[in-house]
PDB file of C-alpha atoms in Angstrom:
ATOM      1  CA  MET A1021       0.000   0.000   0.000  1.00  0.00           C
ATOM      2  CA  SER A1022       1.734   3.133  -1.193  1.00  0.00           C
ATOM      3  CA  VAL A1023       0.333   6.130   0.671  1.00  0.00           C
ATOM      4  CA  GLN A1024       1.298   9.749   0.158  1.00  0.00           C
ATOM      5  CA  LYS A1025       3.138  11.131   3.171  1.00  0.00           C
ATOM      6  CA  SER A1026       2.314  14.816   2.803  1.00  0.00           C
ATOM      7  CA  VAL A1027      -0.777  16.785   1.912  1.00  0.00           C
ATOM      8  CA  ARG A1028      -1.232  20.365   0.730  1.00  0.00           C
ATOM      9  CA  ILE A1029      -4.877  21.139   1.391  1.00  0.00           C
ATOM     10  CA  PRO A1030      -6.433  23.647  -1.032  1.00  0.00           C
ATOM     11  CA  LEU A1031      -8.073  26.690   0.504  1.00  0.00           C
ATOM     12  CA  VAL A1032     -11.568  25.534  -0.448  1.00  0.00           C
ATOM     13  CA  ALA A1033     -10.999  22.322   1.502  1.00  0.00           C
ATOM     14  CA  THR A1034     -10.324  24.048   4.792  1.00  0.00           C
ATOM     15  CA  LEU A1035     -14.015  23.896   5.583  1.00  0.00           C
ATOM     16  CA  VAL A1036     -13.975  20.110   5.723  1.00  0.00           C
ATOM     17  CA  ALA A1037     -10.319  19.261   6.294  1.00  0.00           C
ATOM     18  CA  GLY A1038      -9.200  21.901   8.762  1.00  0.00           C
ATOM     19  CA  LEU A1039     -10.138  19.648  11.652  1.00  0.00           C
ATOM     20  CA  ILE A1040      -7.228  17.397  12.469  1.00  0.00           C
ATOM     21  CA  ALA A1041      -9.221  15.054  14.687  1.00  0.00           C
ATOM     22  CA  LEU A1042     -12.628  15.030  16.274  1.00  0.00           C
ATOM     23  CA  PRO A1043     -12.836  14.300  20.025  1.00  0.00           C
ATOM     24  CA  MET A1044     -13.959  10.776  20.821  1.00  0.00           C
ATOM     25  CA  THR A1045     -15.821  11.805  23.981  1.00  0.00           C
ATOM     26  CA  THR A1046     -18.899  13.273  22.265  1.00  0.00           C
ATOM     27  CA  LEU A1047     -21.331  10.548  21.278  1.00  0.00           C
ATOM     28  CA  ALA A1048     -24.625  12.436  20.923  1.00  0.00           C
ATOM     29  CA  GLN A1049     -26.762  11.106  18.072  1.00  0.00           C
ATOM     30  CA  THR A1050     -28.973  13.276  15.888  1.00  0.00           C
ATOM     31  CA  GLU A1051     -32.523  11.926  16.065  1.00  0.00           C
ATOM     32  CA  ALA A1052     -36.068  13.207  15.845  1.00  0.00           C
ATOM     33  CA  ALA A1053     -37.517  14.435  19.123  1.00  0.00           C
ATOM     34  CA  PRO A1054     -39.407  11.629  20.927  1.00  0.00           C
ATOM     35  CA  VAL A1055     -43.187  11.918  21.097  1.00  0.00           C
ATOM     36  CA  GLU A1056     -45.297  10.803  24.068  1.00  0.00           C
ATOM     37  CA  ASP A1057     -49.120  10.826  23.782  1.00  0.00           C
ATOM     38  CA  GLY A1058     -48.852  13.028  20.718  1.00  0.00           C
ATOM     39  CA  LEU A1059     -46.760  15.648  22.528  1.00  0.00           C
ATOM     40  CA  PRO A1060     -43.048  16.107  21.792  1.00  0.00           C
ATOM     41  CA  ILE A1061     -40.932  15.855  24.935  1.00  0.00           C
ATOM     42  CA  GLY A1062     -37.932  17.556  23.410  1.00  0.00           C
ATOM     43  CA  GLN A1063     -34.374  16.516  22.712  1.00  0.00           C
ATOM     44  CA  GLU A1064     -30.973  17.759  23.715  1.00  0.00           C
ATOM     45  CA  VAL A1065     -29.710  20.758  21.756  1.00  0.00           C
ATOM     46  CA  LEU A1066     -25.980  20.427  21.141  1.00  0.00           C
ATOM     47  CA  PRO A1067     -23.836  23.539  21.670  1.00  0.00           C
ATOM     48  CA  VAL A1068     -22.174  25.061  18.625  1.00  0.00           C
ATOM     49  CA  GLY A1069     -18.726  23.530  18.152  1.00  0.00           C
ATOM     50  CA  GLN A1070     -19.612  20.188  19.738  1.00  0.00           C
ATOM     51  CA  THR A1071     -18.973  16.945  17.877  1.00  0.00           C
ATOM     52  CA  TYR A1072     -21.907  14.622  17.240  1.00  0.00           C
ATOM     53  CA  VAL A1073     -22.513  11.328  15.427  1.00  0.00           C
ATOM     54  CA  ALA A1074     -24.560  12.084  12.311  1.00  0.00           C
ATOM     55  CA  GLU A1075     -24.581   8.591  10.762  1.00  0.00           C
ATOM     56  CA  THR A1076     -23.230   5.094  11.384  1.00  0.00           C
ATOM     57  CA  HIS A1077     -22.127   2.744   8.600  1.00  0.00           C
ATOM     58  CA  GLY A1078     -20.845  -0.628   9.742  1.00  0.00           C
ATOM     59  CA  ASP A1079     -17.943   0.035  12.094  1.00  0.00           C
ATOM     60  CA  TRP A1080     -17.502   3.666  11.013  1.00  0.00           C
ATOM     61  CA  GLU A1081     -19.212   6.801  12.284  1.00  0.00           C
ATOM     62  CA  VAL A1082     -19.750  10.014  10.344  1.00  0.00           C
ATOM     63  CA  ARG A1083     -18.946  12.681  12.927  1.00  0.00           C
ATOM     64  CA  CYS A1084     -19.733  16.338  12.363  1.00  0.00           C
ATOM     65  CA  ILE A1085     -19.196  19.551  14.289  1.00  0.00           C
ATOM     66  CA  ARG A1086     -22.362  21.436  15.191  1.00  0.00           C
ATOM     67  CA  ALA A1087     -22.529  24.854  13.534  1.00  0.00           C
ATOM     68  CA  GLU A1088     -24.863  27.815  13.826  1.00  0.00           C
ATOM     69  CA  GLU A1089     -28.204  27.258  12.105  1.00  0.00           C
ATOM     70  CA  GLY A1090     -27.825  27.726   8.368  1.00  0.00           C
ATOM     71  CA  GLN A1091     -24.026  27.313   8.484  1.00  0.00           C
ATOM     72  CA  PRO A1092     -22.094  24.352   6.981  1.00  0.00           C
ATOM     73  CA  GLU A1093     -20.952  21.570   9.298  1.00  0.00           C
ATOM     74  CA  PRO A1094     -17.609  19.850   8.537  1.00  0.00           C
ATOM     75  CA  CYS A1095     -17.597  16.065   8.948  1.00  0.00           C
ATOM     76  CA  GLN A1096     -15.147  13.158   9.099  1.00  0.00           C
ATOM     77  CA  LEU A1097     -15.269   9.364   9.268  1.00  0.00           C
ATOM     78  CA  TYR A1098     -14.263   7.999  12.648  1.00  0.00           C
ATOM     79  CA  GLN A1099     -13.385   4.695  14.282  1.00  0.00           C
ATOM     80  CA  LEU A1100     -12.019   4.033  17.757  1.00  0.00           C
ATOM     81  CA  LEU A1101      -9.226   1.437  17.747  1.00  0.00           C
ATOM     82  CA  LEU A1102      -9.114  -1.030  20.634  1.00  0.00           C
ATOM     83  CA  ASP A1103      -6.440  -3.327  21.997  1.00  0.00           C
ATOM     84  CA  GLU A1104      -6.897  -7.077  22.482  1.00  0.00           C
ATOM     85  CA  ASN A1105      -8.490  -6.435  25.880  1.00  0.00           C
ATOM     86  CA  GLY A1106     -11.041  -3.981  24.507  1.00  0.00           C
ATOM     87  CA  GLY A1107      -9.269  -0.883  25.806  1.00  0.00           C
ATOM     88  CA  ALA A1108      -9.321   2.315  23.735  1.00  0.00           C
ATOM     89  CA  VAL A1109      -5.875   2.978  22.245  1.00  0.00           C
ATOM     90  CA  ALA A1110      -6.125   5.154  19.132  1.00  0.00           C
ATOM     91  CA  GLU A1111      -8.523   7.126  16.944  1.00  0.00           C
ATOM     92  CA  PHE A1112      -8.755   6.795  13.157  1.00  0.00           C
ATOM     93  CA  ASN A1113     -10.222   9.810  11.328  1.00  0.00           C
ATOM     94  CA  VAL A1114     -10.707  10.015   7.539  1.00  0.00           C
ATOM     95  CA  PHE A1115     -11.734  13.099   5.556  1.00  0.00           C
ATOM     96  CA  ASP A1116     -12.279  13.731   1.852  1.00  0.00           C
ATOM     97  CA  LEU A1117     -10.605  16.431  -0.249  1.00  0.00           C
ATOM     98  CA  PRO A1118     -11.534  18.117  -3.545  1.00  0.00           C
ATOM     99  CA  ASN A1119     -10.308  16.068  -6.516  1.00  0.00           C
ATOM    100  CA  GLU A1120      -7.639  18.563  -7.536  1.00  0.00           C
ATOM    101  CA  GLY A1121      -4.607  16.289  -7.417  1.00  0.00           C
ATOM    102  CA  GLU A1122      -3.309  12.812  -6.683  1.00  0.00           C
ATOM    103  CA  VAL A1123      -4.260  13.058  -3.018  1.00  0.00           C
ATOM    104  CA  VAL A1124      -8.065  12.857  -2.809  1.00  0.00           C
ATOM    105  CA  ALA A1125      -8.508  12.136   0.903  1.00  0.00           C
ATOM    106  CA  GLY A1126      -6.635  12.337   4.151  1.00  0.00           C
ATOM    107  CA  ALA A1127      -6.495  10.557   7.475  1.00  0.00           C
ATOM    108  CA  THR A1128      -5.373  11.427  10.969  1.00  0.00           C
ATOM    109  CA  ILE A1129      -4.457   8.728  13.466  1.00  0.00           C
ATOM    110  CA  VAL A1130      -4.233   9.809  17.100  1.00  0.00           C
ATOM    111  CA  THR A1131      -2.180   7.607  19.434  1.00  0.00           C
ATOM    112  CA  PRO A1132      -1.395   7.802  23.187  1.00  0.00           C
ATOM    113  CA  LEU A1133       1.100  10.350  24.476  1.00  0.00           C
ATOM    114  CA  ASP A1134       3.419   7.531  25.579  1.00  0.00           C
ATOM    115  CA  THR A1135       4.013   6.503  21.946  1.00  0.00           C
ATOM    116  CA  LEU A1136       7.659   6.385  20.849  1.00  0.00           C
ATOM    117  CA  LEU A1137       7.757   8.911  18.007  1.00  0.00           C
ATOM    118  CA  THR A1138      11.033   8.121  16.251  1.00  0.00           C
ATOM    119  CA  PRO A1139       9.885   4.824  14.635  1.00  0.00           C
ATOM    120  CA  GLY A1140       6.802   6.583  13.288  1.00  0.00           C
ATOM    121  CA  LEU A1141       3.515   4.845  12.590  1.00  0.00           C
ATOM    122  CA  ARG A1142       2.910   2.033  10.102  1.00  0.00           C
ATOM    123  CA  LEU A1143      -0.261   1.190   8.201  1.00  0.00           C
ATOM    124  CA  ARG A1144      -1.335  -1.587   5.864  1.00  0.00           C
ATOM    125  CA  VAL A1145      -4.578  -3.053   4.477  1.00  0.00           C
ATOM    126  CA  ASP A1146      -5.075  -6.802   4.977  1.00  0.00           C
ATOM    127  CA  THR A1147      -1.817  -8.549   3.994  1.00  0.00           C
ATOM    128  CA  GLY A1148      -0.482  -5.681   1.874  1.00  0.00           C
ATOM    129  CA  ASN A1149       2.837  -3.933   2.367  1.00  0.00           C
ATOM    130  CA  TRP A1150       3.398  -1.633   5.321  1.00  0.00           C
ATOM    131  CA  ALA A1151       3.625   2.118   4.738  1.00  0.00           C
ATOM    132  CA  GLU A1152       5.447   4.241   7.329  1.00  0.00           C
ATOM    133  CA  PHE A1153       4.503   7.768   8.413  1.00  0.00           C
ATOM    134  CA  PRO A1154       6.112  10.282  10.766  1.00  0.00           C
ATOM    135  CA  PHE A1155       4.232  11.775  13.670  1.00  0.00           C
ATOM    136  CA  SER A1156       3.411  15.431  13.048  1.00  0.00           C
ATOM    137  CA  PHE A1157       2.954  16.702  16.607  1.00  0.00           C
ATOM    138  CA  CYS A1158       1.541  15.866  20.030  1.00  0.00           C
ATOM    139  CA  GLN A1159      -1.144  17.559  22.109  1.00  0.00           C
ATOM    140  CA  PRO A1160      -2.504  16.704  25.563  1.00  0.00           C
ATOM    141  CA  ILE A1161      -5.017  14.298  23.979  1.00  0.00           C
ATOM    142  CA  GLY A1162      -2.343  12.329  22.083  1.00  0.00           C
ATOM    143  CA  CYS A1163       0.147  12.246  19.208  1.00  0.00           C
ATOM    144  CA  PHE A1164      -0.957  12.827  15.622  1.00  0.00           C
ATOM    145  CA  ALA A1165       0.132  11.133  12.393  1.00  0.00           C
ATOM    146  CA  ARG A1166      -1.322  12.601   9.188  1.00  0.00           C
ATOM    147  CA  LEU A1167      -1.719  10.595   5.974  1.00  0.00           C
ATOM    148  CA  GLY A1168      -2.515  11.542   2.388  1.00  0.00           C
ATOM    149  CA  LEU A1169      -4.646   8.998   0.494  1.00  0.00           C
ATOM    150  CA  THR A1170      -4.870   8.450  -3.262  1.00  0.00           C
ATOM    151  CA  GLU A1171      -7.694   6.864  -5.250  1.00  0.00           C
ATOM    152  CA  SER A1172      -5.687   3.633  -5.168  1.00  0.00           C
ATOM    153  CA  ASN A1173      -5.521   3.787  -1.371  1.00  0.00           C
ATOM    154  CA  LEU A1174      -9.270   4.378  -1.130  1.00  0.00           C
ATOM    155  CA  ALA A1175      -9.871   1.416  -3.442  1.00  0.00           C
ATOM    156  CA  SER A1176      -7.835  -0.739  -1.051  1.00  0.00           C
ATOM    157  CA  PHE A1177      -9.911   0.464   1.882  1.00  0.00           C
ATOM    158  CA  ARG A1178     -13.158  -0.217   0.018  1.00  0.00           C
ATOM    159  CA  ALA A1179     -12.109  -3.721  -1.028  1.00  0.00           C
ATOM    160  CA  GLY A1180     -10.269  -4.695   2.151  1.00  0.00           C
ATOM    161  CA  GLY A1181     -11.431  -6.358   5.309  1.00  0.00           C
ATOM    162  CA  ALA A1182      -9.205  -4.598   7.836  1.00  0.00           C
ATOM    163  CA  ALA A1183      -6.531  -1.926   8.133  1.00  0.00           C
ATOM    164  CA  PHE A1184      -3.710  -2.526  10.592  1.00  0.00           C
ATOM    165  CA  VAL A1185      -1.892   0.206  12.512  1.00  0.00           C
ATOM    166  CA  ALA A1186       1.444  -0.503  14.196  1.00  0.00           C
ATOM    167  CA  LEU A1187       3.154   1.707  16.777  1.00  0.00           C
ATOM    168  CA  VAL A1188       5.882   1.396  19.399  1.00  0.00           C
ATOM    169  CA  PRO A1189       5.081   2.192  23.062  1.00  0.00           C
ATOM    170  CA  LEU A1190       7.552   4.484  24.815  1.00  0.00           C
ATOM    171  CA  PRO A1191       7.749   2.332  27.993  1.00  0.00           C
ATOM    172  CA  ALA A1192       8.578  -0.770  25.902  1.00  0.00           C
ATOM    173  CA  PRO A1193      10.613   0.328  22.864  1.00  0.00           C
ATOM    174  CA  ASP A1194      11.411  -3.270  21.954  1.00  0.00           C
ATOM    175  CA  GLN A1195       7.733  -4.082  21.368  1.00  0.00           C
ATOM    176  CA  VAL A1196       5.264  -3.233  18.612  1.00  0.00           C
ATOM    177  CA  VAL A1197       1.570  -2.726  19.304  1.00  0.00           C
ATOM    178  CA  GLN A1198      -0.634  -3.664  16.353  1.00  0.00           C
ATOM    179  CA  LEU A1199      -4.206  -2.375  16.199  1.00  0.00           C
ATOM    180  CA  GLN A1200      -6.946  -3.371  13.784  1.00  0.00           C
ATOM    181  CA  ALA A1201      -9.443  -1.038  12.125  1.00  0.00           C
ATOM    182  CA  SER A1202     -12.426  -2.789  10.596  1.00  0.00           C
ATOM    183  CA  LEU A1203     -13.236  -1.678   7.048  1.00  0.00           C
ATOM    184  CA  ARG A1204     -16.823  -2.885   7.301  1.00  0.00           C
ATOM    185  CA  GLY A1205     -19.012  -0.001   6.207  1.00  0.00           C
ATOM    186  CA  PHE A1206     -16.130   2.121   4.904  1.00  0.00           C
ATOM    187  CA  THR A1207     -17.489   2.340   1.343  1.00  0.00           C
ATOM    188  CA  ALA A1208     -20.937   3.527   2.430  1.00  0.00           C
ATOM    189  CA  GLY A1209     -19.483   5.748   5.134  1.00  0.00           C
ATOM    190  CA  PHE A1210     -17.072   7.519   2.803  1.00  0.00           C
ATOM    191  CA  ALA A1211     -19.827   8.043   0.221  1.00  0.00           C
ATOM    192  CA  ALA A1212     -22.010   9.606   2.925  1.00  0.00           C
ATOM    193  CA  LEU A1213     -19.085  11.752   4.049  1.00  0.00           C
ATOM    194  CA  GLU A1214     -18.509  13.005   0.503  1.00  0.00           C
ATOM    195  CA  ALA A1215     -22.188  13.873   0.085  1.00  0.00           C
ATOM    196  CA  ARG A1216     -22.284  15.805   3.358  1.00  0.00           C
ATOM    197  CA  ASN A1217     -19.089  17.720   2.693  1.00  0.00           C
ATOM    198  CA  GLU A1218     -20.058  18.532  -0.902  1.00  0.00           C
ATOM    199  CA  ALA A1219     -23.280  20.017   0.454  1.00  0.00           C
ATOM    200  CA  ALA A1220     -21.315  21.891   3.123  1.00  0.00           C
ATOM    201  CA  ILE A1221     -18.921  23.353   0.564  1.00  0.00           C
ATOM    202  CA  ALA A1222     -21.820  24.360  -1.697  1.00  0.00           C
ATOM    203  CA  LEU A1223     -23.498  26.121   1.229  1.00  0.00           C
ATOM    204  CA  PHE A1224     -20.213  27.795   2.155  1.00  0.00           C
ATOM    205  CA  GLU A1225     -19.832  29.104  -1.405  1.00  0.00           C
ATOM    206  CA  GLN A1226     -23.440  30.351  -1.400  1.00  0.00           C
ATOM    207  CA  LEU A1227     -22.908  32.206   1.857  1.00  0.00           C
ATOM    208  CA  ARG A1228     -19.681  33.727   0.594  1.00  0.00           C
ATOM    209  CA  ALA A1229     -21.362  34.828  -2.646  1.00  0.00           C
ATOM    210  CA  ALA A1230     -24.260  36.336  -0.694  1.00  0.00           C
ATOM    211  CA  GLU A1231     -21.832  38.287   1.471  1.00  0.00           C
ATOM    212  CA  GLY A1232     -20.147  39.626  -1.652  1.00  0.00           C
ATOM    213  CA  GLN A1233     -23.468  40.838  -3.043  1.00  0.00           C
ATOM    214  CA  ALA A1234     -24.635  42.471   0.181  1.00  0.00           C
ATOM    215  CA  PRO A1235     -24.788  46.301  -0.007  1.00  0.00           C
ATOM    216  CA  ALA A1236     -22.056  48.115   1.849  1.00  0.00           C
ATOM    217  CA  ALA A1237     -23.016  49.696   5.155  1.00  0.00           C
ATOM    218  CA  ASP A1238     -23.300  53.483   5.248  1.00  0.00           C
TER     219      ASP A1238
END
């Protein structure tokens, strides 16, 4: 699996790709308000800027960031990666990009702070070849590796059964931790992501055009 190691995101893509990773702690689902005896009993209103799960496809979630009413909401695909004991270890985020070059999508993998950075992070699909990536930076929530994906890479994800992520823990530099990301639902999830972000970009362009046509204030 040959994966591009650097991405230059076009300005128009900043709406949907400017988010490096979405927090895994927000799990609110968008649903219709429940009705009891014909009377709606209301539903939680998420604050602007909060992450929520918009759709679920197989083992992937489409996560979006709540925006002001009438404003576009950027979204990404998300999967939480677990160890063999079921403990949360890493986050796998995938976002689409405008088809203006070889790199058509990107991914961000967030690992624990006690990850040894010098060996980098490795990724492969099923029994394919490993691809190695450097870590870009660390924040209090973890360390970030950013990946550029081509159409060929996306085809591997769509056709594959699992993607494997390998990293080295800082406390045990002689060991390699291998995590598995299920690819069940990736095809449908990425298609839904593209549709949402295309609509978001279209709305963004409409709002920008409307601002340009607005009369200047006296």
